[in-house]
Amino acid sequence: MKKLWVKKRFQKTGHSRRAFGRLTHGAWTVGVLALAHAYSSSWSLSLCEASSS
């Protein structure tokens, strides 16, 4: 009975770890995309300023 409980608990932690990994991966992807967007927008903005002046 105890062995089954340990197995169930292990499966639960494994699942939460997988969900946590997916969550961190999603947050990392969003962060990188936001960073890339901010970088590209600021770069294009400076490019427009340089061409207009």
mmCIF file with all atom_site columns, C-alpha atoms in Angstrom:
data_model
loop_
_atom_site.group_PDB
_atom_site.id
_atom_site.type_symbol
_atom_site.label_atom_id
_atom_site.label_alt_id
_atom_site.label_comp_id
_atom_site.label_asym_id
_atom_site.label_entity_id
_atom_site.label_seq_id
_atom_site.pdbx_PDB_ins_code
_atom_site.Cartn_x
_atom_site.Cartn_y
_atom_site.Cartn_z
_atom_site.occupancy
_atom_site.B_iso_or_equiv
_atom_site.pdbx_formal_charge
_atom_site.auth_seq_id
_atom_site.auth_comp_id
_atom_site.auth_asym_id
_atom_site.auth_atom_id
_atom_site.pdbx_PDB_model_num
ATOM 1  C CA . MET A 1 1  ? 0.000  0.000  0.000   1.00 0.00 ? 1  MET A CA 1
ATOM 2  C CA . LYS A 1 2  ? 2.795  2.385  0.904   1.00 0.00 ? 2  LYS A CA 1
ATOM 3  C CA . LYS A 1 3  ? 4.706  1.520  -2.253  1.00 0.00 ? 3  LYS A CA 1
ATOM 4  C CA . LEU A 1 4  ? 1.678  2.444  -4.353  1.00 0.00 ? 4  LEU A CA 1
ATOM 5  C CA . TRP A 1 5  ? 1.387  5.762  -2.497  1.00 0.00 ? 5  TRP A CA 1
ATOM 6  C CA . VAL A 1 6  ? 5.050  6.541  -3.156  1.00 0.00 ? 6  VAL A CA 1
ATOM 7  C CA . LYS A 1 7  ? 4.597  5.718  -6.825  1.00 0.00 ? 7  LYS A CA 1
ATOM 8  C CA . LYS A 1 8  ? 1.534  7.957  -7.037  1.00 0.00 ? 8  LYS A CA 1
ATOM 9  C CA . ARG A 1 9  ? 3.365  10.769 -5.291  1.00 0.00 ? 9  ARG A CA 1
ATOM 10 C CA . PHE A 1 10 ? 6.335  10.392 -7.626  1.00 0.00 ? 10 PHE A CA 1
ATOM 11 C CA . GLN A 1 11 ? 4.055  10.590 -10.653 1.00 0.00 ? 11 GLN A CA 1
ATOM 12 C CA . LYS A 1 12 ? 2.459  13.721 -9.212  1.00 0.00 ? 12 LYS A CA 1
ATOM 13 C CA . THR A 1 13 ? 5.810  15.455 -8.688  1.00 0.00 ? 13 THR A CA 1
ATOM 14 C CA . GLY A 1 14 ? 6.917  14.414 -12.160 1.00 0.00 ? 14 GLY A CA 1
ATOM 15 C CA . HIS A 1 15 ? 3.773  15.913 -13.652 1.00 0.00 ? 15 HIS A CA 1
ATOM 16 C CA . SER A 1 16 ? 4.141  19.172 -11.724 1.00 0.00 ? 16 SER A CA 1
ATOM 17 C CA . ARG A 1 17 ? 7.771  19.375 -12.766 1.00 0.00 ? 17 ARG A CA 1
ATOM 18 C CA . ARG A 1 18 ? 6.762  18.916 -16.388 1.00 0.00 ? 18 ARG A CA 1
ATOM 19 C CA . ALA A 1 19 ? 4.098  21.617 -16.028 1.00 0.00 ? 19 ALA A CA 1
ATOM 20 C CA . PHE A 1 20 ? 6.640  23.885 -14.334 1.00 0.00 ? 20 PHE A CA 1
ATOM 21 C CA . GLY A 1 21 ? 9.090  23.311 -17.170 1.00 0.00 ? 21 GLY A CA 1
ATOM 22 C CA . ARG A 1 22 ? 6.422  24.141 -19.715 1.00 0.00 ? 22 ARG A CA 1
ATOM 23 C CA . LEU A 1 23 ? 5.529  27.273 -17.752 1.00 0.00 ? 23 LEU A CA 1
ATOM 24 C CA . THR A 1 24 ? 9.132  28.472 -17.531 1.00 0.00 ? 24 THR A CA 1
ATOM 25 C CA . HIS A 1 25 ? 9.656  27.696 -21.212 1.00 0.00 ? 25 HIS A CA 1
ATOM 26 C CA . GLY A 1 26 ? 6.574  29.727 -22.103 1.00 0.00 ? 26 GLY A CA 1
ATOM 27 C CA . ALA A 1 27 ? 7.687  32.628 -19.927 1.00 0.00 ? 27 ALA A CA 1
ATOM 28 C CA . TRP A 1 28 ? 11.178 32.470 -21.441 1.00 0.00 ? 28 TRP A CA 1
ATOM 29 C CA . THR A 1 29 ? 9.759  32.464 -24.977 1.00 0.00 ? 29 THR A CA 1
ATOM 30 C CA . VAL A 1 30 ? 7.520  35.443 -24.198 1.00 0.00 ? 30 VAL A CA 1
ATOM 31 C CA . GLY A 1 31 ? 10.437 37.294 -22.633 1.00 0.00 ? 31 GLY A CA 1
ATOM 32 C CA . VAL A 1 32 ? 12.695 36.671 -25.619 1.00 0.00 ? 32 VAL A CA 1
ATOM 33 C CA . LEU A 1 33 ? 9.974  37.697 -28.068 1.00 0.00 ? 33 LEU A CA 1
ATOM 34 C CA . ALA A 1 34 ? 9.280  40.887 -26.119 1.00 0.00 ? 34 ALA A CA 1
ATOM 35 C CA . LEU A 1 35 ? 12.997 41.629 -25.973 1.00 0.00 ? 35 LEU A CA 1
ATOM 36 C CA . ALA A 1 36 ? 13.402 41.016 -29.707 1.00 0.00 ? 36 ALA A CA 1
ATOM 37 C CA . HIS A 1 37 ? 10.367 43.166 -30.477 1.00 0.00 ? 37 HIS A CA 1
ATOM 38 C CA . ALA A 1 38 ? 11.610 46.030 -28.303 1.00 0.00 ? 38 ALA A CA 1
ATOM 39 C CA . TYR A 1 39 ? 15.082 45.752 -29.827 1.00 0.00 ? 39 TYR A CA 1
ATOM 40 C CA . SER A 1 40 ? 13.807 45.711 -33.418 1.00 0.00 ? 40 SER A CA 1
ATOM 41 C CA . SER A 1 41 ? 11.347 48.563 -32.819 1.00 0.00 ? 41 SER A CA 1
ATOM 42 C CA . SER A 1 42 ? 14.013 50.743 -31.191 1.00 0.00 ? 42 SER A CA 1
ATOM 43 C CA . TRP A 1 43 ? 16.434 49.866 -33.984 1.00 0.00 ? 43 TRP A CA 1
ATOM 44 C CA . SER A 1 44 ? 13.933 50.785 -36.704 1.00 0.00 ? 44 SER A CA 1
ATOM 45 C CA . LEU A 1 45 ? 13.092 53.968 -34.794 1.00 0.00 ? 45 LEU A CA 1
ATOM 46 C CA . SER A 1 46 ? 16.727 55.039 -34.692 1.00 0.00 ? 46 SER A CA 1
ATOM 47 C CA . LEU A 1 47 ? 17.035 54.109 -38.370 1.00 0.00 ? 47 LEU A CA 1
ATOM 48 C CA . CYS A 1 48 ? 14.080 56.374 -39.225 1.00 0.00 ? 48 CYS A CA 1
ATOM 49 C CA . GLU A 1 49 ? 15.583 59.213 -37.190 1.00 0.00 ? 49 GLU A CA 1
ATOM 50 C CA . ALA A 1 50 ? 18.916 58.813 -38.938 1.00 0.00 ? 50 ALA A CA 1
ATOM 51 C CA . SER A 1 51 ? 17.341 58.832 -42.397 1.00 0.00 ? 51 SER A CA 1
ATOM 52 C CA . SER A 1 52 ? 15.130 61.853 -41.653 1.00 0.00 ? 52 SER A CA 1
ATOM 53 C CA . SER A 1 53 ? 17.955 64.007 -40.292 1.00 0.00 ? 53 SER A CA 1
#
